[in-house]
């Protein structure tokens, strides 16, 4: 009886397990192994020990990449994913409270749209907005006021990648903060009103302290997301001009597949990515400890199969 | 302190009318209760007084000043919520000090006032705790402090006792009453609990479906219910309400209820009933206004005890007459058993009659 | 005590004039705040409004004055629908078909493979369960970029480079743990009491799954399915990295190529192809965004 039961469990899990094993677990193990080789496009296993890691220490570009990553991750995080997401959540919750749910919903949907747009289409939109000629939005407007066109991407590459990623990143915080804010009991808001707090004072003394956990969660979670995101940078600046917007994960990608600077240095690239894995893992452990991990692991309450 | 006057107040949420044309004068320095079942519009009234909701129609006055459109922070009201709504991240001290802090009262004055009010409400030893670390009764007092610390003209209490257990409720009831009297503050209390309303308030407004049913002293609520709703809502155990017809039986005027029950009509009631055209009413007698006798006496009727239930200090005695039943409440020491034949006599002054259609009380001399 | 009382006596008198003035002040402050908040939202949303507006307007117009104002309506930007932009491009409909295949494949995987797995992990007790949960978490910290290189190796060994099936399997492998994790959350929310009462009423575990549990998580599964469709449809990085052969292109490769070839020459063509690509997503988004929001939020659990 029991045995047949586990058979069913196994059967339901098997397809998922097989795919995850072949396309997740095996590659993960391979990545670790590859980082000890100097594999290139010929894909031969030539073990070189810790050579790749030593190379990292001497890689002069990598130190630039490191600082780029710091600026990109924390710049985007603080300006957009947390702060701007919070502002959007506060503004849309204000509108939901006073003017009605529909208008608020419209703005939230608007900000969610980029998240669901194919990355390349999102890229097209920004390439147009930032176009260095008068055909682009910004330069078109500048032209209208008699200004000269600016090559936005080559002149302000870091700001561009922070902005373009931030517009997508803000929606995550917005959705989470919005639901946290609107689930605060009405009585707190009324109490604050009776106590004499205006909207801003209510935010400062009541709302923000009460959404402290979502704030911390978004900060922690989005740090990791940003650390490993490079898709939009790849599309919009490609990492340039001259490595100015190359972040760690993009550097690894370009080392492996990039046509611009180097390519097919698989061994070195995997070693680079493993650094990200270590950071992610440590961070994951920390925030799973903090954020209700045990609750998610709780045992099922029915033992029948 | 302020007297509060409501003139034709109506509040609608979309097509739902929560409060319907309420006119009420709430006296200065007294406790007034808004009593009614849940969903009757009493909390909506409270939130309109606080300025959180704006009335759809009508006017609210604090003394002579119309306060429609005045935001909560300018109304100088203190409000204690059902859930207390203490800010969980602030200490008790910070919770109480919050309204003063927002008014930009100087720091030492805040400290003095918080300590003074905490002493009156007797929570001065809890000031450094967080709301999560104190009991429900203590939280209730903290909420009261927060409402009182800004010297409000009006204190509003929303179901202040509903989250407390039975013993604590009695204690807190007395405590709030004491503090209110000490400070002499006009207080409006919203509750669904008649005992709470009757024991704490000087005046009670009974509400149902957004309409005031009766506004009177607690005594009048019990003794002179204005309509059947009030009669059945107030009093525990509830009033006996029987469909009845005024007729005569064996030569005497009686209330005939069903086929088997004939209640003799006291002479003074009979006189005033003679002048009325209607013969059918709803008869109401409170269980505690029925006397049980061993022998026949004037105005008594005979019945068989169908059930006896001991309720602590009292006994609830059921009589059955065909398809109508009537309950009496007698002291527990009265010796009475199921199946016994007894005589029952209503106190003549405590008989209520209600109009059959409009369900309003029929007033008659006596 | 005495002090408190005198103080109250002073405070208790309203000055009606003063009250009116203060109330008016509050009201205008409030109005200013509302105006400010709307202004903030509208100005902040301008890049999005203008960007997507441009996509639409520019696709149907000859040129834009000052980069914004459309001039001369036309459908010639959509000529790629019936002719090749240049002879190096593969057939558009074949490319669209490939994209659709990937999107539908992701949806099917989520429904047929992730849902049962999520159910088992959420609601059944079996040896190795907690180990599996822990594994999911460890895997979670292997970001996509890390696996890209070794996946390239795996695909080449399996001779699946340059094929939609390859990209499909890779994406499935990467999305399954997260998808299972999110759907486990949906199953976790189904009350145990309901399932127990089903069991007490004589249903087997499988019957309670179909009759009691599944109906309750249906909205979650629907959301996940839509999410997977959009995710597969929109895929960029794996397609670009693993597919060079033109017969296997998806619309991502197509638009990518258009950018390379026509960015400064023909914005009309560029926006029209981009619009063509985003259209199904846009429709899904407009009609199901309430669902999608639940996944974004539910997704935080994983």
Tab-separated table of N, CA and C in Angstrom, chain A residues 185-188 190-198 201 205-206 209-210 212, chain B residues 47 52 72-73 77 81 83 85-90 98-99 101-102 146 150:
chain	number	residue	atom	x	y	z
A	185	UNK	N	-4.498	47.812	8.145
A	185	UNK	CA	-5.868	47.996	8.629
A	185	UNK	C	-6.285	49.463	8.536
A	186	UNK	N	-7.515	49.665	8.032
A	186	UNK	CA	-8.054	51.023	7.883
A	186	UNK	C	-8.008	51.784	9.191
A	187	UNK	N	-8.191	51.052	10.293
A	187	UNK	CA	-8.285	51.736	11.580
A	187	UNK	C	-7.001	52.490	11.922
A	188	UNK	N	-5.845	51.951	11.461
A	188	UNK	CA	-4.591	52.685	11.699
A	188	UNK	C	-4.622	54.032	10.997
A	190	UNK	N	-7.262	55.721	10.093
A	190	UNK	CA	-8.232	56.598	10.732
A	190	UNK	C	-7.674	57.136	12.043
A	191	UNK	N	-7.047	56.257	12.795
A	191	UNK	CA	-6.466	56.705	14.067
A	191	UNK	C	-5.477	57.828	13.804
A	192	UNK	N	-4.651	57.657	12.771
A	192	UNK	CA	-3.668	58.690	12.453
A	192	UNK	C	-4.362	59.989	12.078
A	193	UNK	N	-5.452	59.883	11.318
A	193	UNK	CA	-6.178	61.094	10.911
A	193	UNK	C	-6.741	61.811	12.135
A	194	UNK	N	-7.323	61.032	13.044
A	194	UNK	CA	-7.894	61.642	14.251
A	194	UNK	C	-6.782	62.226	15.127
A	195	UNK	N	-5.637	61.547	15.147
A	195	UNK	CA	-4.518	62.055	15.939
A	195	UNK	C	-3.915	63.315	15.325
A	196	UNK	N	-4.351	63.635	14.111
A	196	UNK	CA	-3.911	64.887	13.517
A	196	UNK	C	-2.816	64.749	12.472
A	197	UNK	N	-2.615	63.538	11.960
A	197	UNK	CA	-1.563	63.358	10.968
A	197	UNK	C	-2.112	63.616	9.572
A	198	UNK	N	-1.370	64.384	8.796
A	198	UNK	CA	-1.694	64.526	7.373
A	198	UNK	C	-1.176	63.319	6.630
A	201	UNK	N	2.614	62.809	7.041
A	201	UNK	CA	2.963	62.367	8.404
A	201	UNK	C	2.512	60.932	8.629
A	205	UNK	N	5.109	58.145	9.907
A	205	UNK	CA	5.002	57.555	11.242
A	205	UNK	C	4.242	56.238	11.285
A	206	UNK	N	3.370	56.014	10.321
A	206	UNK	CA	2.535	54.807	10.389
A	206	UNK	C	2.831	53.840	9.239
A	209	UNK	N	6.787	52.410	8.858
A	209	UNK	CA	7.161	51.411	9.870
A	209	UNK	C	6.385	50.101	9.714
A	210	UNK	N	5.132	50.204	9.257
A	210	UNK	CA	4.335	48.992	9.155
A	210	UNK	C	4.700	48.144	7.932
A	212	UNK	N	7.836	47.702	6.959
A	212	UNK	CA	9.278	47.520	7.075
A	212	UNK	C	9.727	46.197	6.455
B	47	UNK	N	-17.840	57.598	12.815
B	47	UNK	CA	-16.796	58.060	11.905
B	47	UNK	C	-17.182	59.408	11.281
B	52	UNK	N	-14.039	61.423	9.612
B	52	UNK	CA	-13.429	60.510	8.650
B	52	UNK	C	-14.386	60.290	7.480
B	72	UNK	N	-10.631	65.725	10.365
B	72	UNK	CA	-10.526	65.147	11.716
B	72	UNK	C	-9.541	65.896	12.600
B	73	UNK	N	-8.403	66.299	12.039
B	73	UNK	CA	-7.368	66.852	12.920
B	73	UNK	C	-7.795	68.175	13.547
B	77	UNK	N	-11.309	65.664	18.502
B	77	UNK	CA	-12.024	64.540	19.093
B	77	UNK	C	-11.016	63.441	19.422
B	81	UNK	N	-10.720	52.933	18.995
B	81	UNK	CA	-11.257	51.972	18.039
B	81	UNK	C	-11.526	50.638	18.700
B	83	UNK	N	-10.540	47.800	17.637
B	83	UNK	CA	-9.299	47.020	17.690
B	83	UNK	C	-8.195	47.801	18.391
B	85	UNK	N	-6.276	49.937	17.516
B	85	UNK	CA	-5.412	50.566	16.519
B	85	UNK	C	-4.211	51.255	17.146
B	86	UNK	N	-3.589	50.594	18.117
B	86	UNK	CA	-2.329	51.128	18.655
B	86	UNK	C	-1.235	50.851	17.641
B	87	UNK	N	-0.367	51.827	17.406
B	87	UNK	CA	0.705	51.616	16.431
B	87	UNK	C	1.703	50.605	16.994
B	88	UNK	N	1.834	49.459	16.354
B	88	UNK	CA	2.589	48.372	16.977
B	88	UNK	C	4.089	48.656	17.089
B	89	UNK	N	4.590	49.563	16.247
B	89	UNK	CA	6.033	49.819	16.264
B	89	UNK	C	6.426	50.891	17.260
B	90	UNK	N	5.442	51.519	17.906
B	90	UNK	CA	5.767	52.570	18.875
B	90	UNK	C	5.540	52.046	20.293
B	98	UNK	N	1.817	60.626	20.465
B	98	UNK	CA	1.741	60.878	19.022
B	98	UNK	C	0.873	62.089	18.644
B	99	UNK	N	-0.363	62.198	19.161
B	99	UNK	CA	-1.181	63.351	18.763
B	99	UNK	C	-0.539	64.672	19.171
B	101	UNK	N	2.717	65.206	19.550
B	101	UNK	CA	3.898	65.394	18.711
B	101	UNK	C	3.487	66.033	17.381
B	102	UNK	N	2.366	65.562	16.837
B	102	UNK	CA	1.905	66.104	15.561
B	102	UNK	C	1.438	67.552	15.704
B	146	UNK	N	-4.465	57.667	24.603
B	146	UNK	CA	-4.117	58.360	23.366
B	146	UNK	C	-5.263	59.275	22.936
B	150	UNK	N	-4.997	64.633	24.208
B	150	UNK	CA	-5.061	65.941	23.553
B	150	UNK	C	-6.235	66.781	24.056
